[in-house]
Structure formats: structure tokens, C-alpha cells
Amino acid sequence: ATTGWRTAWVVMRTGWSIRVHDPDLVPAHGPVTLAPNHTGFLDPPLPTGTSPRPIHCLAKREIFRGPLGWFLRSIGQIPLDRSGTDRTALTSALAVLSAGRVLVVYPEGTRGSGNFADMRRGLAWLAVRSGAPVVPVVAFGVASRGTTLSALPRVRSRLDVVFGSPVYLPPVTVRSHAAVQEANRRLHAALTAHYSAVAVRFAGQVSASPTGED
């Protein structure tokens, strides 16, 4: 994870002008889950290159092929089968948190509007099982939601990454379906509130396009 963290830090800051806001809100020690919005190609490496701590990231298994797959696994990234409940990936993710490390989970599951309107329940399940706080992350300026490389932001253009206050869910005595639903409701409220606050904070700025669309 440390190798990937350093590599992403260099690559991202070489290609783009990145401003990181409030990274001190990420707890310095213990298990943490970062929950970024997801709109463009650069979203996966952004948390890796801007997090104040090395991370492990759940990523779609389709990219774990050939040399890239070997590299991703070597730096601690976790392949995820998005077609259903991937118990192997979830077990690996829990192991990361149990070891007191930082995990990245995209609540939306795939590229979308970026405002956390549609959230899958994997984040809530991990939060309930691990008890780890969840830190919202919103990225601005990552360009459009296209599926080709033309959707990438211009080289040296400005990208903003804004960390939010950690969300601590109340402890649960029974890890039930109802507990996961309630956790999902609380997390959805917290993440959408952070998104809205950041949108207001950056109102009128050129890079202030939470969906990546100008």
C-alpha cells in the first residue's frame, strides 16, 4: 500500500495541479474507510495520491488483468466482483480495517452523478461489521463522465479533493439487515450533506463542478 501511495502521489501531482482540502480530518491512526464520489477516470488514483495515509482500495476486478493486475495486487488493492455480493473481497476489506489501515470504498459502485444519490450497501455493511469511521471525499474537476480517454481533465488543470468530517456510527449489538439499512441511511445523509457543503464552498469557481461537468 505504501508503494502505491507514493507512486500515485508523484504521478497525480506531475500531471495535474491538485489542491487537497482538510486532509487533517482523516484520523491519523486506526481503521478508517474513505468514501469518495465517483465521476471520472481519475477518481481511483485521486484518493491514493491525496490521502494522508497509505490506502487499500476495492476496485472492479475487470482491471486486474495482466501486468496491471499483478501491480495492483502487489500494492494491496482488492479486486471486487460487482455482479453480486463478493464475500472474498469483503473479507479482505475487513482484514484491512482489522489491521488498523485505511480502506477506500466507492459508495456509488461505479461512475455516476457524483452526488451520492445512489449508494450501494457495501459501505454500510463494512461500517457495521468493522466499527471504523467513514470519511466522505468529494473530487472536483475530474472532467466528464465519458468512457474514453478524451474524458480526462486537461494536463495541469486544477483538481480539488475535499475531505469531510469522519462519520462515527453508533455501535450495534446485532449486525442485522436492519442495522445495515440504518447505517446506510445515516451514511447517505452524511455524504450528501458533505457534497452539498462542498458545492456551496466552491460555488463560482472554475473547478467547482462536483459532477465533473462544466
PDB file of C-alpha atoms in Angstrom:
ATOM      1  CA  ALA A   1       0.000   0.000   0.000  1.00  0.00           C
ATOM      2  CA  THR A   2       2.843   2.404   0.785  1.00  0.00           C
ATOM      3  CA  THR A   3       4.419   1.856  -2.646  1.00  0.00           C
ATOM      4  CA  GLY A   4       1.146   2.582  -4.434  1.00  0.00           C
ATOM      5  CA  TRP A   5       0.567   5.622  -2.241  1.00  0.00           C
ATOM      6  CA  ARG A   6       3.942   7.149  -3.128  1.00  0.00           C
ATOM      7  CA  THR A   7       3.642   6.289  -6.821  1.00  0.00           C
ATOM      8  CA  ALA A   8       0.166   7.814  -7.118  1.00  0.00           C
ATOM      9  CA  TRP A   9       1.333  10.908  -5.233  1.00  0.00           C
ATOM     10  CA  VAL A  10       4.082  11.534  -7.795  1.00  0.00           C
ATOM     11  CA  VAL A  11       2.007  10.709 -10.900  1.00  0.00           C
ATOM     12  CA  MET A  12      -1.039  12.735  -9.930  1.00  0.00           C
ATOM     13  CA  ARG A  13       0.926  15.822  -8.957  1.00  0.00           C
ATOM     14  CA  THR A  14       3.047  15.601 -12.089  1.00  0.00           C
ATOM     15  CA  GLY A  15       0.035  15.515 -14.385  1.00  0.00           C
ATOM     16  CA  TRP A  16      -2.361  17.899 -12.634  1.00  0.00           C
ATOM     17  CA  SER A  17      -2.488  20.826 -10.228  1.00  0.00           C
ATOM     18  CA  ILE A  18      -4.082  19.207  -7.200  1.00  0.00           C
ATOM     19  CA  ARG A  19      -5.339  21.053  -4.159  1.00  0.00           C
ATOM     20  CA  VAL A  20      -6.111  18.897  -1.152  1.00  0.00           C
ATOM     21  CA  HIS A  21      -8.503  20.356   1.393  1.00  0.00           C
ATOM     22  CA  ASP A  22      -8.853  19.295   5.041  1.00  0.00           C
ATOM     23  CA  PRO A  23      -6.751  16.095   4.940  1.00  0.00           C
ATOM     24  CA  ASP A  24      -6.291  16.531   8.694  1.00  0.00           C
ATOM     25  CA  LEU A  25      -9.899  15.328   9.099  1.00  0.00           C
ATOM     26  CA  VAL A  26      -8.694  11.790   8.304  1.00  0.00           C
ATOM     27  CA  PRO A  27      -7.880  10.121  11.647  1.00  0.00           C
ATOM     28  CA  ALA A  28      -4.123   9.705  11.947  1.00  0.00           C
ATOM     29  CA  HIS A  29      -4.336   6.248  13.485  1.00  0.00           C
ATOM     30  CA  GLY A  30      -6.634   3.251  13.468  1.00  0.00           C
ATOM     31  CA  PRO A  31      -9.042   1.861  10.876  1.00  0.00           C
ATOM     32  CA  VAL A  32     -10.707   4.340   8.510  1.00  0.00           C
ATOM     33  CA  THR A  33     -12.851   3.990   5.416  1.00  0.00           C
ATOM     34  CA  LEU A  34     -12.623   6.752   2.810  1.00  0.00           C
ATOM     35  CA  ALA A  35     -15.831   7.158   0.777  1.00  0.00           C
ATOM     36  CA  PRO A  36     -15.158   9.201  -2.396  1.00  0.00           C
ATOM     37  CA  ASN A  37     -17.647  10.219  -5.057  1.00  0.00           C
ATOM     38  CA  HIS A  38     -17.061   8.703  -8.495  1.00  0.00           C
ATOM     39  CA  THR A  39     -17.488  10.520 -11.806  1.00  0.00           C
ATOM     40  CA  GLY A  40     -14.355  10.112 -13.922  1.00  0.00           C
ATOM     41  CA  PHE A  41     -11.303   8.065 -14.851  1.00  0.00           C
ATOM     42  CA  LEU A  42      -9.064   9.829 -12.337  1.00  0.00           C
ATOM     43  CA  ASP A  43     -11.233   9.075  -9.322  1.00  0.00           C
ATOM     44  CA  PRO A  44      -9.499   5.793  -8.392  1.00  0.00           C
ATOM     45  CA  PRO A  45      -5.941   7.204  -8.171  1.00  0.00           C
ATOM     46  CA  LEU A  46      -7.052  10.501  -6.580  1.00  0.00           C
ATOM     47  CA  PRO A  47      -7.614   9.122  -3.050  1.00  0.00           C
ATOM     48  CA  THR A  48      -4.396   7.127  -3.335  1.00  0.00           C
ATOM     49  CA  GLY A  49      -2.392  10.206  -4.289  1.00  0.00           C
ATOM     50  CA  THR A  50      -4.019  12.626  -1.841  1.00  0.00           C
ATOM     51  CA  SER A  51      -4.756  10.576   1.278  1.00  0.00           C
ATOM     52  CA  PRO A  52      -2.534  11.490   4.236  1.00  0.00           C
ATOM     53  CA  ARG A  53      -2.132   7.754   4.881  1.00  0.00           C
ATOM     54  CA  PRO A  54      -1.440   4.761   2.611  1.00  0.00           C
ATOM     55  CA  ILE A  55      -4.618   3.088   1.415  1.00  0.00           C
ATOM     56  CA  HIS A  56      -6.115  -0.152   0.166  1.00  0.00           C
ATOM     57  CA  CYS A  57      -8.866   0.195  -2.398  1.00  0.00           C
ATOM     58  CA  LEU A  58     -11.730  -2.013  -3.560  1.00  0.00           C
ATOM     59  CA  ALA A  59     -11.624  -1.860  -7.372  1.00  0.00           C
ATOM     60  CA  LYS A  60     -13.554  -3.613 -10.118  1.00  0.00           C
ATOM     61  CA  ARG A  61     -11.981  -6.963 -10.938  1.00  0.00           C
ATOM     62  CA  GLU A  62     -12.047  -6.234 -14.705  1.00  0.00           C
ATOM     63  CA  ILE A  63      -8.888  -4.113 -14.393  1.00  0.00           C
ATOM     64  CA  PHE A  64      -6.943  -6.857 -12.593  1.00  0.00           C
ATOM     65  CA  ARG A  65      -5.574  -8.384 -15.788  1.00  0.00           C
ATOM     66  CA  GLY A  66      -2.031  -8.949 -16.953  1.00  0.00           C
ATOM     67  CA  PRO A  67       0.810  -6.820 -15.571  1.00  0.00           C
ATOM     68  CA  LEU A  68      -1.592  -4.160 -14.276  1.00  0.00           C
ATOM     69  CA  GLY A  69      -3.433  -6.744 -12.204  1.00  0.00           C
ATOM     70  CA  TRP A  70      -0.157  -8.016 -10.744  1.00  0.00           C
ATOM     71  CA  PHE A  71       0.888  -4.461  -9.886  1.00  0.00           C
ATOM     72  CA  LEU A  72      -2.443  -3.586  -8.269  1.00  0.00           C
ATOM     73  CA  ARG A  73      -2.378  -6.681  -6.102  1.00  0.00           C
ATOM     74  CA  SER A  74       1.265  -6.046  -5.166  1.00  0.00           C
ATOM     75  CA  ILE A  75       0.355  -2.631  -3.732  1.00  0.00           C
ATOM     76  CA  GLY A  76      -2.547  -4.016  -1.745  1.00  0.00           C
ATOM     77  CA  GLN A  77      -5.533  -3.255  -3.955  1.00  0.00           C
ATOM     78  CA  ILE A  78      -8.525  -5.596  -3.744  1.00  0.00           C
ATOM     79  CA  PRO A  79     -10.434  -6.938  -6.793  1.00  0.00           C
ATOM     80  CA  LEU A  80     -14.209  -6.721  -6.481  1.00  0.00           C
ATOM     81  CA  ASP A  81     -16.837  -8.614  -8.462  1.00  0.00           C
ATOM     82  CA  ARG A  82     -19.624  -6.042  -8.848  1.00  0.00           C
ATOM     83  CA  SER A  83     -22.128  -8.515 -10.314  1.00  0.00           C
ATOM     84  CA  GLY A  84     -23.184  -9.677  -6.844  1.00  0.00           C
ATOM     85  CA  THR A  85     -22.067  -9.957  -3.238  1.00  0.00           C
ATOM     86  CA  ASP A  86     -18.342 -10.669  -3.349  1.00  0.00           C
ATOM     87  CA  ARG A  87     -17.646 -12.300   0.004  1.00  0.00           C
ATOM     88  CA  THR A  88     -13.948 -12.769  -0.736  1.00  0.00           C
ATOM     89  CA  ALA A  89     -13.464  -9.058  -1.393  1.00  0.00           C
ATOM     90  CA  LEU A  90     -15.483  -8.098   1.694  1.00  0.00           C
ATOM     91  CA  THR A  91     -13.432 -10.449   3.863  1.00  0.00           C
ATOM     92  CA  SER A  92     -10.211  -8.911   2.516  1.00  0.00           C
ATOM     93  CA  ALA A  93     -11.590  -5.414   3.139  1.00  0.00           C
ATOM     94  CA  LEU A  94     -12.458  -6.303   6.740  1.00  0.00           C
ATOM     95  CA  ALA A  95      -8.930  -7.634   7.227  1.00  0.00           C
ATOM     96  CA  VAL A  96      -7.544  -4.259   6.143  1.00  0.00           C
ATOM     97  CA  LEU A  97      -9.686  -2.453   8.701  1.00  0.00           C
ATOM     98  CA  SER A  98      -8.961  -5.040  11.404  1.00  0.00           C
ATOM     99  CA  ALA A  99      -5.270  -4.270  10.901  1.00  0.00           C
ATOM    100  CA  GLY A 100      -5.916  -0.569  11.584  1.00  0.00           C
ATOM    101  CA  ARG A 101      -5.380   0.558   7.992  1.00  0.00           C
ATOM    102  CA  VAL A 102      -7.221   2.787   5.522  1.00  0.00           C
ATOM    103  CA  LEU A 103      -9.717   1.338   3.055  1.00  0.00           C
ATOM    104  CA  VAL A 104     -11.301   3.136   0.086  1.00  0.00           C
ATOM    105  CA  VAL A 105     -14.851   2.199  -0.916  1.00  0.00           C
ATOM    106  CA  TYR A 106     -16.814   3.952  -3.663  1.00  0.00           C
ATOM    107  CA  PRO A 107     -20.387   4.104  -2.290  1.00  0.00           C
ATOM    108  CA  GLU A 108     -21.878   4.624  -5.764  1.00  0.00           C
ATOM    109  CA  GLY A 109     -20.192   1.468  -7.053  1.00  0.00           C
ATOM    110  CA  THR A 110     -19.451   2.906 -10.490  1.00  0.00           C
ATOM    111  CA  ARG A 111     -19.137   6.254 -12.277  1.00  0.00           C
ATOM    112  CA  GLY A 112     -22.289   8.285 -11.852  1.00  0.00           C
ATOM    113  CA  SER A 113     -23.555  11.735 -10.948  1.00  0.00           C
ATOM    114  CA  GLY A 114     -21.047  12.022  -8.127  1.00  0.00           C
ATOM    115  CA  ASN A 115     -23.525  13.391  -5.588  1.00  0.00           C
ATOM    116  CA  PHE A 116     -24.001  10.129  -3.650  1.00  0.00           C
ATOM    117  CA  ALA A 117     -27.666   9.977  -4.715  1.00  0.00           C
ATOM    118  CA  ASP A 118     -27.365   6.257  -5.477  1.00  0.00           C
ATOM    119  CA  MET A 119     -25.448   4.288  -2.880  1.00  0.00           C
ATOM    120  CA  ARG A 120     -24.884   0.551  -2.650  1.00  0.00           C
ATOM    121  CA  ARG A 121     -24.908  -1.042   0.786  1.00  0.00           C
ATOM    122  CA  GLY A 122     -21.352  -2.397   0.813  1.00  0.00           C
ATOM    123  CA  LEU A 123     -20.030   0.685   2.618  1.00  0.00           C
ATOM    124  CA  ALA A 124     -22.698   0.417   5.319  1.00  0.00           C
ATOM    125  CA  TRP A 125     -22.075  -3.328   5.741  1.00  0.00           C
ATOM    126  CA  LEU A 126     -18.347  -2.733   6.248  1.00  0.00           C
ATOM    127  CA  ALA A 127     -19.019   0.123   8.674  1.00  0.00           C
ATOM    128  CA  VAL A 128     -21.342  -2.030  10.769  1.00  0.00           C
ATOM    129  CA  ARG A 129     -19.002  -5.019  10.755  1.00  0.00           C
ATOM    130  CA  SER A 130     -15.793  -3.086  11.457  1.00  0.00           C
ATOM    131  CA  GLY A 131     -16.919  -0.102  13.528  1.00  0.00           C
ATOM    132  CA  ALA A 132     -14.440   2.028  11.561  1.00  0.00           C
ATOM    133  CA  PRO A 133     -15.314   5.696  10.942  1.00  0.00           C
ATOM    134  CA  VAL A 134     -16.193   6.757   7.397  1.00  0.00           C
ATOM    135  CA  VAL A 135     -14.660   9.893   5.875  1.00  0.00           C
ATOM    136  CA  PRO A 136     -16.535  11.459   2.916  1.00  0.00           C
ATOM    137  CA  VAL A 137     -14.381  12.631  -0.001  1.00  0.00           C
ATOM    138  CA  VAL A 138     -15.506  14.831  -2.892  1.00  0.00           C
ATOM    139  CA  ALA A 139     -13.370  15.415  -6.009  1.00  0.00           C
ATOM    140  CA  PHE A 140     -13.896  18.370  -8.357  1.00  0.00           C
ATOM    141  CA  GLY A 141     -12.615  18.971 -11.870  1.00  0.00           C
ATOM    142  CA  VAL A 142     -12.223  15.351 -12.982  1.00  0.00           C
ATOM    143  CA  ALA A 143     -13.877  16.097 -16.359  1.00  0.00           C
ATOM    144  CA  SER A 144     -16.929  14.463 -17.882  1.00  0.00           C
ATOM    145  CA  ARG A 145     -18.354  11.003 -17.309  1.00  0.00           C
ATOM    146  CA  GLY A 146     -17.249   9.753 -20.720  1.00  0.00           C
ATOM    147  CA  THR A 147     -15.820   6.294 -21.255  1.00  0.00           C
ATOM    148  CA  THR A 148     -12.820   7.278 -23.403  1.00  0.00           C
ATOM    149  CA  LEU A 149      -9.522   8.928 -22.545  1.00  0.00           C
ATOM    150  CA  SER A 150     -10.859  12.175 -24.010  1.00  0.00           C
ATOM    151  CA  ALA A 151     -12.875  12.467 -20.798  1.00  0.00           C
ATOM    152  CA  LEU A 152      -9.701  13.023 -18.789  1.00  0.00           C
ATOM    153  CA  PRO A 153      -9.108  16.563 -17.482  1.00  0.00           C
ATOM    154  CA  ARG A 154      -6.536  18.662 -19.318  1.00  0.00           C
ATOM    155  CA  VAL A 155      -2.939  18.176 -18.204  1.00  0.00           C
ATOM    156  CA  ARG A 156      -2.006  20.620 -15.439  1.00  0.00           C
ATOM    157  CA  SER A 157      -5.647  21.628 -14.948  1.00  0.00           C
ATOM    158  CA  ARG A 158      -6.797  22.101 -11.370  1.00  0.00           C
ATOM    159  CA  LEU A 159      -8.346  19.286  -9.371  1.00  0.00           C
ATOM    160  CA  ASP A 160      -9.746  19.753  -5.877  1.00  0.00           C
ATOM    161  CA  VAL A 161     -10.074  16.938  -3.356  1.00  0.00           C
ATOM    162  CA  VAL A 162     -12.071  17.778  -0.235  1.00  0.00           C
ATOM    163  CA  PHE A 163     -12.109  15.523   2.820  1.00  0.00           C
ATOM    164  CA  GLY A 164     -15.048  15.677   5.238  1.00  0.00           C
ATOM    165  CA  SER A 165     -15.513  15.060   8.934  1.00  0.00           C
ATOM    166  CA  PRO A 166     -15.420  11.377   9.900  1.00  0.00           C
ATOM    167  CA  VAL A 167     -18.777   9.717  10.471  1.00  0.00           C
ATOM    168  CA  TYR A 168     -18.899   7.547  13.587  1.00  0.00           C
ATOM    169  CA  LEU A 169     -21.885   5.244  13.578  1.00  0.00           C
ATOM    170  CA  PRO A 170     -23.379   4.202  16.924  1.00  0.00           C
ATOM    171  CA  PRO A 171     -22.345   0.685  17.974  1.00  0.00           C
ATOM    172  CA  VAL A 172     -24.811  -2.090  17.217  1.00  0.00           C
ATOM    173  CA  THR A 173     -25.486  -5.144  19.331  1.00  0.00           C
ATOM    174  CA  VAL A 174     -26.888  -7.192  16.449  1.00  0.00           C
ATOM    175  CA  ARG A 175     -25.389  -6.985  12.969  1.00  0.00           C
ATOM    176  CA  SER A 176     -28.667  -7.459  11.187  1.00  0.00           C
ATOM    177  CA  HIS A 177     -30.113  -6.425   7.838  1.00  0.00           C
ATOM    178  CA  ALA A 178     -31.972  -3.668   9.667  1.00  0.00           C
ATOM    179  CA  ALA A 179     -28.713  -2.424  11.197  1.00  0.00           C
ATOM    180  CA  VAL A 180     -27.106  -2.212   7.760  1.00  0.00           C
ATOM    181  CA  GLN A 181     -30.142  -0.352   6.401  1.00  0.00           C
ATOM    182  CA  GLU A 182     -29.969   2.175   9.222  1.00  0.00           C
ATOM    183  CA  ALA A 183     -26.222   2.602   8.748  1.00  0.00           C
ATOM    184  CA  ASN A 184     -26.764   3.141   5.043  1.00  0.00           C
ATOM    185  CA  ARG A 185     -29.366   5.816   5.803  1.00  0.00           C
ATOM    186  CA  ARG A 186     -27.018   7.652   8.180  1.00  0.00           C
ATOM    187  CA  LEU A 187     -24.080   7.442   5.794  1.00  0.00           C
ATOM    188  CA  HIS A 188     -26.174   8.595   2.846  1.00  0.00           C
ATOM    189  CA  ALA A 189     -27.280  11.650   4.837  1.00  0.00           C
ATOM    190  CA  ALA A 190     -23.707  12.462   5.894  1.00  0.00           C
ATOM    191  CA  LEU A 191     -22.171  12.002   2.440  1.00  0.00           C
ATOM    192  CA  THR A 192     -24.829  14.027   0.619  1.00  0.00           C
ATOM    193  CA  ALA A 193     -24.508  16.779   3.252  1.00  0.00           C
ATOM    194  CA  HIS A 194     -20.749  16.927   2.672  1.00  0.00           C
ATOM    195  CA  TYR A 195     -21.272  17.059  -1.068  1.00  0.00           C
ATOM    196  CA  SER A 196     -23.764  19.913  -0.742  1.00  0.00           C
ATOM    197  CA  ALA A 197     -21.497  21.847   1.637  1.00  0.00           C
ATOM    198  CA  VAL A 198     -18.532  21.496  -0.703  1.00  0.00           C
ATOM    199  CA  ALA A 199     -20.632  22.596  -3.686  1.00  0.00           C
ATOM    200  CA  VAL A 200     -21.551  25.776  -1.819  1.00  0.00           C
ATOM    201  CA  ARG A 201     -17.950  26.282  -0.697  1.00  0.00           C
ATOM    202  CA  PHE A 202     -16.693  26.163  -4.283  1.00  0.00           C
ATOM    203  CA  ALA A 203     -19.613  27.988  -5.909  1.00  0.00           C
ATOM    204  CA  GLY A 204     -18.435  30.205  -8.776  1.00  0.00           C
ATOM    205  CA  GLN A 205     -15.003  28.609  -9.130  1.00  0.00           C
ATOM    206  CA  VAL A 206     -13.973  27.152 -12.474  1.00  0.00           C
ATOM    207  CA  SER A 207     -13.144  23.773 -10.965  1.00  0.00           C
ATOM    208  CA  ALA A 208     -16.316  23.651  -8.905  1.00  0.00           C
ATOM    209  CA  SER A 209     -18.142  21.041 -10.913  1.00  0.00           C
ATOM    210  CA  PRO A 210     -18.980  18.214  -8.487  1.00  0.00           C
ATOM    211  CA  THR A 211     -20.224  16.024 -11.332  1.00  0.00           C
ATOM    212  CA  GLY A 212     -17.151  16.814 -13.394  1.00  0.00           C
ATOM    213  CA  GLU A 213     -19.314  18.566 -15.974  1.00  0.00           C
ATOM    214  CA  ASP A 214     -18.785  22.241 -16.826  1.00  0.00           C
TER     215      ASP A 214
END
